[in-house]
């Protein structure tokens, strides 16, 4: 994300898009306190108005904001020049008032930097890396064994009944606001049932395709073919059966979207569960190779996985940090803000294999940082195995 100069047309448009995304998130969020939600919408409207000239700003009221989010952003974006805005037709909420997929990408790509935003928006905590930092700050103070246990549990059990979680977490349960009741999430609910993704175990998105048919897919693993259809069934007759999909539908068992079932929040899933599952999969794929030493969370949270090969001639080490960010541009920005790492071993940023086509983009963004290298989860496993066989 390049930083636009203040008060240029580009700056005003980015600020307006940021306000629209934040308003859509507030409008779609039916879980929080209604008063707080209204206050957030009023804040968004205030920011949006500040991006328009006085005459146009006066016409922007709450009704116009709500309509624009559902029908198209054109009336909400500041008009500059004679051409319509290319994003003018974009809708951020669907007919059911649920967030469209566009919001996340749009938000990351056009978000105004936090520091500037704070002048307009004291509660804003929107930028991805700041959300991620906040999560880590909550668990960083734990003793090393507890830190490792929390990281492992968030990866292994992102959804479970409260009793099960309570037992697994023991004395650590209740100290963090990581879990939310699945019953409060309309976006993953098919007639009272919810389906865990076969790849990451988190609830899959359920979208009505009309005629009682739902499309059920994982926001992260759709690219790997995790998509099914199912028919709505009468209540009381058990979970509907999933059909089709690149992955075996038998592996997916629905569970009731009821109060006892808790799932990690979307932020925790994105920044802790998804990378955690990649790290454990890398560890498992390399376990048992003679002379290879693998250590999870060796150095607090500076990186997550240390792999050491005790070659008789040259020992080799990898320091791995997995990242499952949706946008590589935002990830590159966050990585570039990190202080340069000392020592001879670079930090290997590992990203999901499904995002491999965007790897050159990430590599070019990080070209000036020899302390950082990037590869996919499959590539690092292959590289370590080749090293251990003496092939590289
Ligand atoms: Zn998934």
Coordinates of C-alpha atoms and ligand atoms in Angstrom, one line a residue:
X1 CA 0.0 0.0 0.0
X2 CA 1.5 3.3 -1.0
X3 CA 0.8 6.1 1.3
X4 CA -1.2 8.8 -0.4
X5 CA -0.6 12.5 0.4
X6 CA -3.2 14.0 2.7
X7 CA -6.1 15.7 1.1
X8 CA -5.4 14.7 -2.4
X9 CA -8.3 13.1 -4.4
X10 CA -6.6 9.7 -3.8
X11 CA -6.4 10.3 -0.1
X12 CA -10.0 11.3 0.1
X13 CA -11.2 8.3 -1.9
X14 CA -9.1 5.9 0.3
X15 CA -10.5 7.5 3.4
X16 CA -14.1 7.2 2.0
X17 CA -13.5 3.5 1.1
X18 CA -12.2 2.8 4.5
X19 CA -15.2 4.4 6.1
X20 CA -17.5 2.4 3.8
X21 CA -15.8 -0.9 4.8
X22 CA -15.9 -0.1 8.5
X23 CA -19.6 0.9 8.1
X24 CA -20.4 -2.4 6.3
X25 CA -18.6 -4.4 9.1
X26 CA -20.6 -2.5 11.8
X27 CA -23.9 -2.8 9.9
X28 CA -23.4 -6.6 9.4
X29 CA -22.4 -7.2 13.0
X30 CA -25.5 -8.4 14.8
X31 CA -23.7 -9.8 17.8
X32 CA -22.6 -6.6 19.6
X33 CA -24.6 -4.0 21.6
X34 CA -27.0 -2.2 19.2
X35 CA -26.2 1.2 20.8
X36 CA -22.5 0.7 20.2
X37 CA -23.2 -0.4 16.6
X38 CA -25.2 2.8 16.0
X39 CA -22.3 4.8 17.4
X40 CA -19.9 3.1 15.0
X41 CA -22.1 3.9 12.1
X42 CA -22.4 7.5 13.1
X43 CA -18.6 7.7 13.3
X44 CA -18.3 6.2 9.8
X45 CA -20.8 8.6 8.4
X46 CA -18.9 11.5 9.9
X47 CA -15.6 10.3 8.3
X48 CA -17.4 9.8 5.0
X49 CA -18.9 13.3 5.0
X50 CA -15.4 14.8 5.7
X51 CA -14.3 13.4 2.3
X52 CA -17.0 15.2 0.3
X53 CA -17.4 18.9 -0.6
X54 CA -19.8 20.8 1.6
X55 CA -22.8 20.6 -0.7
X56 CA -22.5 16.9 -1.3
X57 CA -21.7 16.1 2.3
X58 CA -25.0 17.6 3.4
X59 CA -27.0 15.1 1.3
X60 CA -25.2 12.1 2.9
X61 CA -27.3 10.8 5.7
X62 CA -27.7 7.4 7.4
X63 CA -30.2 6.3 4.9
X64 CA -27.9 7.1 2.0
X65 CA -25.0 5.3 3.7
X66 CA -27.1 2.1 4.2
X67 CA -28.5 2.2 0.7
X68 CA -25.0 2.7 -0.8
X69 CA -23.6 -0.3 1.1
X70 CA -26.3 -2.5 -0.4
X71 CA -26.8 -1.1 -3.9
X72 CA -23.5 0.4 -4.9
X73 CA -20.9 2.7 -3.5
X74 CA -21.1 5.5 -6.2
X75 CA -23.1 8.0 -4.1
X76 CA -20.8 7.5 -1.2
X77 CA -17.5 8.1 -2.9
X78 CA -16.2 11.7 -3.4
X79 CA -16.7 12.8 -7.1
X80 CA -13.5 13.9 -8.7
X81 CA -13.3 14.5 -12.5
X82 CA -16.0 13.7 -15.0
X83 CA -15.7 9.9 -15.0
X84 CA -17.6 7.6 -12.6
X85 CA -15.6 5.8 -9.9
X86 CA -14.6 2.3 -11.1
X87 CA -15.7 0.9 -7.7
X88 CA -19.0 2.8 -7.9
X89 CA -21.0 -0.4 -8.6
X90 CA -19.3 -2.4 -5.8
X91 CA -21.7 -3.6 -3.1
X92 CA -20.4 -4.4 0.4
X93 CA -23.6 -6.0 1.8
X94 CA -25.8 -8.6 0.2
X95 CA -29.6 -8.7 0.2
X96 CA -29.6 -10.4 3.6
X97 CA -27.4 -7.7 5.1
X98 CA -24.4 -10.0 5.2
X99 CA -20.9 -8.8 4.3
X100 CA -19.8 -9.4 0.7
X101 CA -16.3 -11.0 0.2
X102 CA -15.1 -7.8 -1.4
X103 CA -15.0 -6.0 2.0
X104 CA -11.9 -7.7 3.2
X105 CA -9.8 -7.2 0.1
X106 CA -11.1 -3.6 -0.4
X107 CA -10.4 -2.8 3.2
X108 CA -6.8 -4.0 3.0
X109 CA -6.0 -2.5 -0.3
X110 CA -7.3 1.0 0.3
X111 CA -7.1 1.3 4.1
X112 CA -5.8 4.6 5.3
X113 CA -2.8 4.3 7.7
X114 CA -3.8 3.8 11.2
X115 CA -2.0 6.8 12.6
X116 CA -3.8 9.2 10.3
X117 CA -7.1 7.4 10.8
X118 CA -6.9 7.8 14.6
X119 CA -7.4 11.5 14.1
X120 CA -10.8 10.7 12.7
X121 CA -11.5 7.5 14.5
X122 CA -10.3 6.9 18.0
X123 CA -11.7 3.3 18.2
X124 CA -10.2 2.1 14.9
X125 CA -8.2 -1.0 15.2
X126 CA -8.4 -2.0 11.6
X127 CA -5.1 -2.6 10.0
X128 CA -4.3 -6.3 9.7
X129 CA -0.8 -6.2 11.3
X130 CA -2.1 -4.3 14.3
X131 CA -4.8 -6.9 14.8
X132 CA -2.2 -9.6 14.6
X133 CA 0.1 -7.7 17.0
X134 CA -2.7 -7.3 19.5
X135 CA -3.4 -11.1 19.5
X136 CA 0.2 -11.9 20.1
X137 CA 0.5 -9.3 22.8
X138 CA -2.2 -11.1 24.7
X139 CA -0.3 -14.4 24.8
X140 CA 3.3 -13.2 24.7
X141 CA 3.3 -12.7 28.5
X142 CA 2.7 -16.4 29.1
X143 CA 5.5 -18.7 30.3
X144 CA 7.0 -20.7 27.4
X145 CA 5.1 -24.0 28.0
X146 CA 1.8 -22.2 28.3
X147 CA 2.5 -20.1 25.2
X148 CA 3.2 -23.3 23.2
X149 CA 0.1 -25.0 24.6
X150 CA -2.2 -22.0 23.6
X151 CA -0.6 -21.9 20.1
X152 CA -1.2 -25.6 19.6
X153 CA -4.8 -25.6 20.9
X154 CA -5.8 -22.7 18.7
X155 CA -4.4 -24.6 15.7
X156 CA -5.7 -28.1 16.6
X157 CA -9.2 -27.2 18.0
X158 CA -10.6 -24.0 16.5
X159 CA -14.2 -25.3 17.1
X160 CA -15.5 -27.4 19.9
X161 CA -18.2 -27.7 22.6
X162 CA -17.5 -25.5 25.6
X163 CA -17.0 -28.6 27.9
X164 CA -14.3 -30.0 25.6
X165 CA -12.5 -26.7 25.4
X166 CA -12.7 -26.2 29.1
X167 CA -11.1 -29.6 29.7
X168 CA -8.3 -29.1 27.1
X169 CA -7.4 -25.5 28.1
X170 CA -7.5 -26.3 31.9
X171 CA -6.3 -23.3 33.9
X172 CA -5.7 -21.2 30.8
X173 CA -9.4 -21.2 29.8
X174 CA -11.2 -17.9 30.1
X175 CA -8.2 -15.7 30.1
X176 CA -8.5 -14.7 26.5
X177 CA -11.5 -13.6 24.4
X178 CA -10.5 -15.9 21.5
X179 CA -13.8 -17.8 21.2
X180 CA -17.3 -16.8 20.1
X181 CA -20.5 -18.8 20.1
X182 CA -21.1 -20.2 16.6
X183 CA -24.8 -19.5 17.1
X184 CA -24.1 -15.8 16.7
X185 CA -22.7 -16.2 13.2
X186 CA -25.5 -16.2 10.6
X187 CA -23.0 -16.5 7.7
X188 CA -22.2 -20.2 8.4
X189 CA -25.6 -21.4 9.4
X190 CA -27.7 -23.8 7.3
X191 CA -31.1 -24.5 9.0
X192 CA -29.4 -24.5 12.4
X193 CA -26.3 -26.6 11.3
X194 CA -22.8 -25.6 10.7
X195 CA -20.0 -27.4 8.8
X196 CA -16.3 -27.5 9.7
X197 CA -13.8 -27.1 6.8
X198 CA -12.0 -30.5 6.2
X199 CA -8.7 -28.6 5.9
X200 CA -8.8 -26.1 8.8
X201 CA -11.8 -27.3 10.9
X202 CA -13.2 -23.8 11.1
X203 CA -16.9 -23.1 10.1
X204 CA -17.4 -22.9 6.4
X205 CA -19.4 -20.1 4.8
X206 CA -22.9 -21.0 3.7
X207 CA -24.5 -18.9 1.0
X208 CA -28.0 -19.4 -0.3
X209 CA -28.1 -20.2 -4.1
X210 CA -31.9 -20.0 -4.2
X211 CA -34.5 -22.8 -4.2
X212 CA -33.4 -24.1 -0.8
X213 CA -29.8 -24.9 -2.0
X214 CA -26.8 -23.6 -0.2
X215 CA -23.2 -23.3 -1.4
X216 CA -20.8 -24.2 1.5
X217 CA -17.2 -23.3 1.2
X218 CA -14.1 -22.3 3.3
X219 CA -12.9 -18.7 2.8
X220 CA -9.3 -19.9 2.9
X221 CA -9.5 -23.3 1.3
X222 CA -11.9 -22.6 -1.5
X223 CA -8.8 -22.3 -3.8
X224 CA -8.0 -25.9 -2.9
X225 CA -11.5 -27.1 -3.8
X226 CA -13.2 -27.0 -0.5
X227 CA -16.7 -26.2 -1.8
X228 CA -19.9 -28.2 -1.5
X229 CA -23.6 -27.8 -2.0
X230 CA -26.4 -28.9 0.2
X231 CA -30.2 -28.8 0.4
X232 CA -32.0 -27.2 3.3
X233 CA -33.8 -29.9 5.3
X234 CA -36.7 -29.7 7.8
X235 CA -35.7 -28.8 11.3
X236 CA -35.3 -31.8 13.6
X237 CA -34.1 -34.2 10.9
X238 CA -30.4 -34.0 11.5
X239 CA -27.7 -32.1 9.5
X240 CA -28.2 -31.8 5.8
X241 CA -25.8 -33.9 3.7
X242 CA -23.0 -32.1 1.7
X243 CA -22.5 -33.0 -1.9
X244 CA -19.7 -32.6 -4.4
X245 CA -16.5 -30.7 -3.8
X246 CA -12.9 -31.4 -4.5
X247 CA -12.6 -33.0 -1.1
X248 CA -14.5 -36.0 0.1
X249 CA -17.8 -34.8 1.5
X250 CA -18.1 -37.8 3.9
X251 CA -15.3 -36.3 5.9
X252 CA -17.4 -33.3 6.9
X253 CA -19.9 -33.8 9.7
X254 CA -22.2 -31.0 10.5
X255 CA -22.7 -29.8 14.1
X256 CA -25.5 -27.7 15.6
X257 CA -25.0 -24.0 15.4
X258 CA -26.1 -23.8 19.0
X259 CA -24.9 -22.1 22.2
X260 CA -22.6 -24.9 23.4
X261 CA -20.4 -24.7 20.3
X262 CA -17.7 -22.2 20.3
X263 CA -15.2 -21.2 17.5
X264 CA -12.2 -18.9 17.4
X265 CA -12.9 -15.5 16.0
X266 CA -12.1 -14.7 12.4
X267 CA -9.0 -12.7 13.4
X268 CA -7.7 -15.6 15.6
X269 CA -8.4 -18.1 12.8
X270 CA -6.6 -16.0 10.2
X271 CA -3.5 -15.1 12.3
X272 CA -3.1 -18.0 14.7
X273 CA -5.1 -21.0 13.6
X274 CA -4.2 -21.1 9.9
X275 CA -0.4 -20.4 10.3
X276 CA -0.4 -22.8 13.3
X277 CA -1.8 -25.6 11.3
X278 CA 0.8 -25.0 8.6
X279 CA 3.6 -25.1 11.2
X280 CA 2.4 -28.3 12.8
X281 CA 2.0 -29.9 9.3
X282 CA 5.6 -29.0 8.4
X283 CA 6.8 -30.4 11.8
X284 CA 4.9 -33.6 11.2
X285 CA 6.1 -34.0 7.6
X286 CA 9.8 -33.7 8.8
X287 CA 9.5 -35.8 12.0
X288 CA 11.6 -38.9 12.1
X289 CA 14.4 -37.8 9.7
X290 CA 17.7 -38.9 11.3
X291 CA 19.9 -35.9 12.4
X292 CA 17.1 -33.4 12.1
X293 CA 16.0 -31.4 15.2
X294 CA 12.7 -29.5 15.2
X295 CA 11.7 -27.2 17.9
X296 CA 8.4 -25.3 18.1
X297 CA 8.3 -21.7 19.5
X298 CA 12.0 -21.7 20.4
X299 CA 12.4 -18.0 21.0
X300 CA 9.2 -16.7 22.3
X301 CA 7.2 -15.2 19.3
X302 CA 10.1 -14.0 17.2
X303 CA 9.6 -17.0 14.9
X304 CA 7.7 -20.2 15.3
X305 CA 9.7 -23.2 14.2
X306 CA 13.4 -23.9 14.3
X307 CA 14.7 -26.7 12.1
X308 CA 18.4 -27.8 12.5
X309 CA 20.1 -30.4 10.3
X310 CA 23.3 -31.8 11.9
X311 CA 25.1 -32.5 8.7
X312 CA 28.5 -34.0 9.4
X313 CA 30.2 -31.3 7.4
X314 CA 28.0 -28.2 7.6
X315 CA 25.1 -27.8 10.0
X316 CA 22.2 -25.9 8.5
X317 CA 19.3 -24.1 10.2
X318 CA 16.0 -22.8 9.1
X319 CA 14.0 -20.3 11.2
X320 CA 10.4 -20.4 10.0
X321 CA 7.4 -18.1 10.5
X322 CA 4.2 -19.1 8.7
X323 CA 1.7 -16.5 7.5
X324 CA -1.8 -17.0 6.1
X325 CA -2.6 -13.4 5.2
X326 CA -5.1 -13.0 2.4
X327 CA -3.3 -10.1 0.9
X328 CA 0.4 -10.3 0.1
X329 CA 0.7 -6.6 -0.4
X330 CA -0.4 -6.0 3.2
X331 CA 1.8 -8.8 4.4
X332 CA 4.8 -7.3 2.7
X333 CA 4.1 -3.9 4.3
X334 CA 3.9 -5.5 7.7
X335 CA 7.1 -7.5 7.2
X336 CA 9.0 -4.4 5.9
X337 CA 8.1 -2.7 9.2
X338 CA 9.9 -5.3 11.2
X339 CA 13.4 -4.5 12.3
X340 CA 16.2 -6.1 10.3
X341 CA 17.0 -9.5 11.8
X342 CA 20.7 -10.1 12.9
X343 CA 22.6 -13.3 12.4
X344 CA 23.5 -15.4 9.4
X345 CA 20.3 -17.4 9.2
X346 CA 17.5 -15.6 7.4
X347 CA 13.9 -15.7 8.6
X348 CA 11.9 -18.0 6.2
X349 CA 8.3 -16.7 5.7
X350 CA 6.2 -19.6 4.8
X351 CA 2.9 -19.1 2.9
X352 CA 0.2 -21.6 1.8
X353 CA 1.0 -23.5 -1.3
X354 CA -2.4 -22.4 -2.7
X355 CA -1.0 -18.8 -2.9
X356 CA 2.1 -19.8 -4.8
X357 CA 1.2 -17.8 -7.9
X358 CA 1.5 -14.6 -5.9
X359 CA 4.9 -15.5 -4.5
X360 CA 7.0 -13.5 -7.1
X361 CA 5.0 -10.4 -6.0
X362 CA 5.9 -11.0 -2.3
X363 CA 9.5 -11.7 -3.3
X364 CA 9.9 -8.5 -5.2
X365 CA 8.4 -6.4 -2.4
X366 CA 11.0 -8.0 0.0
X367 CA 14.0 -7.7 -2.5
X368 CA 15.8 -5.2 -0.2
X369 CA 15.7 -7.5 2.8
X370 CA 18.3 -10.3 2.6
X371 CA 17.3 -11.3 6.2
X372 CA 13.9 -12.4 4.9
X373 CA 13.2 -15.2 2.4
X374 CA 9.8 -16.5 1.3
X375 CA 8.6 -20.0 0.2
X376 CA 5.5 -22.2 0.4
X377 CA 4.9 -24.8 3.0
X378 CA 5.5 -27.6 0.4
X379 CA 8.7 -26.0 -0.8
X380 CA 10.3 -25.8 2.7
X381 CA 9.5 -29.5 3.4
X382 CA 11.1 -30.4 0.0
X383 CA 14.2 -28.2 0.7
X384 CA 14.8 -29.7 4.1
X385 CA 14.4 -33.2 2.9
X386 CA 16.8 -32.6 -0.1
X387 CA 19.3 -31.1 2.3
X388 CA 19.1 -34.2 4.6
X389 CA 19.6 -36.5 1.6
X390 CA 22.7 -34.5 0.7
X391 CA 21.2 -33.2 -2.5
X392 CA 21.7 -29.5 -1.9
Ligands
LIG1 ZN1 -10.5 -24.1 5.7

